[in-house]
Short mmCIF file of C-alpha atoms in Angstrom, two decimals:
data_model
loop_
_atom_site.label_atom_id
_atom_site.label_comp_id
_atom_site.label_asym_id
_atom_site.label_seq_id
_atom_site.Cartn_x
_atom_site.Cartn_y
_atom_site.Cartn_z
CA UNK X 1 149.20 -90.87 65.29
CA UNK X 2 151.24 -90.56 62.30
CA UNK X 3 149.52 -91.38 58.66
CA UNK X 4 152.54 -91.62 56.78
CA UNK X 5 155.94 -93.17 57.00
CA UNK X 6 158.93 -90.59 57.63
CA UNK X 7 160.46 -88.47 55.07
CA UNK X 8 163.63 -90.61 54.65
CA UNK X 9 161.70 -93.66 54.04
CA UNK X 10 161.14 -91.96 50.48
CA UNK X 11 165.13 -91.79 49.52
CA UNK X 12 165.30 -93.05 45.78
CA UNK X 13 169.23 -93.37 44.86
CA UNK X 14 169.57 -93.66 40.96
CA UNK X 15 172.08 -96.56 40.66
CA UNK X 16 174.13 -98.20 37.60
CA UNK X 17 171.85 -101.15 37.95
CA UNK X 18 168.57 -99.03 37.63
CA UNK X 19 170.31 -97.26 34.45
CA UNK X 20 170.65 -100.85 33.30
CA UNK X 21 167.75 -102.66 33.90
CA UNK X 22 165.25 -100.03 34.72
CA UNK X 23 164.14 -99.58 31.09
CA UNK X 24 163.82 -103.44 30.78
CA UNK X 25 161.24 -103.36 33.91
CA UNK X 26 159.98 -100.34 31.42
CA UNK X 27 159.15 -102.76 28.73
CA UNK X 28 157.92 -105.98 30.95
CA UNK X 29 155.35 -103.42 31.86
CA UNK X 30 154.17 -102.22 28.61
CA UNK X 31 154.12 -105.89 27.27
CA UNK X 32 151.85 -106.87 30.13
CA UNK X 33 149.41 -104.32 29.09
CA UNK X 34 149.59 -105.90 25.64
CA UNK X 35 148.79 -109.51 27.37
CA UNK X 36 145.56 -107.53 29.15
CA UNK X 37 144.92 -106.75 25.69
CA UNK X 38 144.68 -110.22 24.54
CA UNK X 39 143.62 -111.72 27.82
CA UNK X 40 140.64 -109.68 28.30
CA UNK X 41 139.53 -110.35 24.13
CA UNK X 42 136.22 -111.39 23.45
CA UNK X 43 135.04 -111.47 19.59
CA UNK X 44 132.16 -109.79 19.97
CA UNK X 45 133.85 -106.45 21.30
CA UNK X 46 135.51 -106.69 17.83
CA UNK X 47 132.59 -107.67 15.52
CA UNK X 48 132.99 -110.98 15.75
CA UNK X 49 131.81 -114.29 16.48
CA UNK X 50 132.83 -117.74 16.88
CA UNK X 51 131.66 -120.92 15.95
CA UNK X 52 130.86 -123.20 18.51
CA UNK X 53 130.36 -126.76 18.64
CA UNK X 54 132.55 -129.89 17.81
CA UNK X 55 133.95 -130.72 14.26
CA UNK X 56 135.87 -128.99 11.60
CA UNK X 57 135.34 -125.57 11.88
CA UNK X 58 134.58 -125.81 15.50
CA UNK X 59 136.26 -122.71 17.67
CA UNK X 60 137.11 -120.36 14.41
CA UNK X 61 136.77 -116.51 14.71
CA UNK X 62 134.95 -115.36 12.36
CA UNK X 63 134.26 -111.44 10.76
CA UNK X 64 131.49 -109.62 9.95
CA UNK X 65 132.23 -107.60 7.55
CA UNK X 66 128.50 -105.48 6.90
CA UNK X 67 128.66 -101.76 8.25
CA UNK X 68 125.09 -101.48 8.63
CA UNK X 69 124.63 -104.65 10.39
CA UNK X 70 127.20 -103.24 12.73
CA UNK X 71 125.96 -100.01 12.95
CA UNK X 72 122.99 -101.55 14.43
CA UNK X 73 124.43 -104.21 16.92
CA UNK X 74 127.06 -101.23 18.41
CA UNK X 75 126.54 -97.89 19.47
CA UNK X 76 129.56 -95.68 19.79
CA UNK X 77 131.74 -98.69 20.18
CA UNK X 78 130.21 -100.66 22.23
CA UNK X 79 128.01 -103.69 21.70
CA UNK X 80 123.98 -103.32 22.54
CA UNK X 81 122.64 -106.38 21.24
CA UNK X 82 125.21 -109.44 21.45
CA UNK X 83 122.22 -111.61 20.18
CA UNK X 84 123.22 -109.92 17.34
CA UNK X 85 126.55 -111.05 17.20
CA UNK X 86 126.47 -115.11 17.35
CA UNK X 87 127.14 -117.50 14.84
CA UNK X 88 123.48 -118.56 15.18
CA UNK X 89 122.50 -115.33 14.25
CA UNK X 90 124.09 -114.97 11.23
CA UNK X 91 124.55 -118.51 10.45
CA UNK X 92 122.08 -121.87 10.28
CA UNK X 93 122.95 -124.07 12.34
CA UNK X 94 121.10 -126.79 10.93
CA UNK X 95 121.75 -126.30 7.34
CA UNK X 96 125.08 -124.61 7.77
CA UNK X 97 123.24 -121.82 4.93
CA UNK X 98 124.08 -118.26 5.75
CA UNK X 99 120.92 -115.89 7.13
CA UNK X 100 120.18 -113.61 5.08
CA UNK X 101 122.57 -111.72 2.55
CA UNK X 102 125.16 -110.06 5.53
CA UNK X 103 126.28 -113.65 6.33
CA UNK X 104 128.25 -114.08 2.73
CA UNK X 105 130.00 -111.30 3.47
CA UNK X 106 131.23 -112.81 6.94
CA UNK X 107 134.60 -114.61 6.58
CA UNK X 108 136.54 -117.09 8.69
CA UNK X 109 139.76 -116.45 10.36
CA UNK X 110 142.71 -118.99 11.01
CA UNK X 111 142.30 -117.97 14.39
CA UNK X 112 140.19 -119.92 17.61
CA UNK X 113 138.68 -118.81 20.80
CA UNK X 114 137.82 -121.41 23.35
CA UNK X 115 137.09 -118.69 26.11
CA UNK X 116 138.98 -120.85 28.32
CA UNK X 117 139.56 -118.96 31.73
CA UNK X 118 143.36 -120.07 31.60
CA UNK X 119 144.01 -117.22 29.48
CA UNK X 120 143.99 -115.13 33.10
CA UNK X 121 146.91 -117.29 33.81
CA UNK X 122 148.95 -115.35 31.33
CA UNK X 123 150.10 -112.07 32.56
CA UNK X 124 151.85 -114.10 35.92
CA UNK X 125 154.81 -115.01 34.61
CA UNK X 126 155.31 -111.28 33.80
CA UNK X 127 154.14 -109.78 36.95
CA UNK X 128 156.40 -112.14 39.04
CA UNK X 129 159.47 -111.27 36.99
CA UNK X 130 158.57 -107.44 37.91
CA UNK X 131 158.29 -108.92 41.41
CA UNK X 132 161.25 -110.38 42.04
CA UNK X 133 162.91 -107.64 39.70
CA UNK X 134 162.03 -105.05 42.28
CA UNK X 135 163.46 -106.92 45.18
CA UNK X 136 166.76 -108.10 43.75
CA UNK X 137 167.52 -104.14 42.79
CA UNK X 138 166.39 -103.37 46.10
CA UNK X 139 168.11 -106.82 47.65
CA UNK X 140 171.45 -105.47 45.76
CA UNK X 141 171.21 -102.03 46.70
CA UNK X 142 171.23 -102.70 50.64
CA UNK X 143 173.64 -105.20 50.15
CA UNK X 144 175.86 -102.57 48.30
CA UNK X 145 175.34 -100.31 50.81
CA UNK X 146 176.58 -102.75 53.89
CA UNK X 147 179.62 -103.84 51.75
CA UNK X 148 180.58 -99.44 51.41
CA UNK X 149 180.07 -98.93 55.42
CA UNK X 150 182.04 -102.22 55.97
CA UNK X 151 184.88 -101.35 53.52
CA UNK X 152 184.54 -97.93 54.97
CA UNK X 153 185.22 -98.66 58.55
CA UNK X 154 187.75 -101.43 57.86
CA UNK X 155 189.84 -98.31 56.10
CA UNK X 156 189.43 -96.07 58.90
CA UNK X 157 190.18 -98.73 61.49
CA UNK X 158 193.25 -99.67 59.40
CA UNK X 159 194.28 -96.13 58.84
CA UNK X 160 193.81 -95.51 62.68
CA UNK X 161 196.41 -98.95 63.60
CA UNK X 162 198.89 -97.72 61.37
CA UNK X 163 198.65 -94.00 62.56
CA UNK X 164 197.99 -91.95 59.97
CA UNK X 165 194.82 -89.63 59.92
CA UNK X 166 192.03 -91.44 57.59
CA UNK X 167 190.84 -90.05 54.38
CA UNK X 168 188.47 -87.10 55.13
CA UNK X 169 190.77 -86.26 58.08
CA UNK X 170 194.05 -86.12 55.43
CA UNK X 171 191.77 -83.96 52.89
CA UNK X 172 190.97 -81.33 55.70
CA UNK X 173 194.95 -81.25 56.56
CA UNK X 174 195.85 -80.56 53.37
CA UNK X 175 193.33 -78.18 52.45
CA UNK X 176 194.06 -76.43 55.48
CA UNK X 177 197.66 -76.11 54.64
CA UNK X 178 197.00 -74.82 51.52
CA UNK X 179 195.09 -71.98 52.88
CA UNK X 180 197.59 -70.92 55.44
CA UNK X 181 199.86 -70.87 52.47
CA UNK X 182 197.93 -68.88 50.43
CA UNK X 183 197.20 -66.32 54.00
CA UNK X 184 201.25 -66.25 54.45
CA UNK X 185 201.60 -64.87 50.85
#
């Protein structure tokens, strides 16, 4: 029972159209680690928090911007107490008065996190454009292949009505005349 395919299954034939477009698939790839980046964000990986709720204000990121407050929430990086880290920690709800002096020092970003889960839906439209990337080269490189074995027969079969010897035949003839040339002298 064989485990792995045969050896020329693994044939990789550098082509003009993977000299073209093989750095673009290159770059789709590193952007879609970028979009894991930012699909996989959560504010309180980053020292931050958002305001829930309804309302103005409702959604924004906000920044906490005491080290020893931090220092205490994280250890080496990563976040140990994410009751730490809430808007209701830092924040009254009721009141809207900051906790404490760390909460002044907190300031709101133009930016909003809903958490929605549709933010997974981002990194398909790059994946399926490496998809179908991958079998158009492929697609084209078979199909190139057929069209050079067709061309390639219709020349010998042409060469072959008309009489003459086809290409590699010719080549051999003449190289072989040019050696019993050479031998004569």
């Amino acid at each position: 029972r064989r485990w792995f395919p045969p050896a020329d299954f693994f044939i990789f034939q550098m082509s003009g159209t993977w000299l073209t477009y093989g750095p673009l698939l290159i770059v789709i790839g590193i952007d879609l680690f970028c979009t894991k980046t930012q699909v996989m964000y959560e504010p309180g990986d980053y020292g931050q928090y958002v305001r829930g709720g309804s309302g103005d204000g409702a959604w924004y990121v906000w920044t906490i911007r005491d080290e020893a407050y931090l220092a205490e929430a994280y250890s080496q990086g990563y976040l140990v107490k994410p009751d730490w880290i809430t808007f209701d920690a830092r924040w009254n709800s009721s009141t809207g008065d900051p906790i404490g002096q760390g909460g002044l020092q907190d300031f709101e970003l133009k930016s909003q996190h809903t958490g929605s889960m549709l933010r997974y839906l981002c990194p398909i439209p790059g994946l399926a454009t490496m998809i179908v990337f991958l079998f158009l080269v492929a697609y084209g490189n078979r199909r190139r292949v057929e069209v050079i074995r067709t061309r390639g027969k219709s020349l010998q079969d042409e060469a072959e009505e008309e009489g003459r010897p086809n290409e590699q035949e010719a080549a051999v003839e003449a190289g072989q005349r040019v050696a019993d040339g050479q031998q004569r002298q």
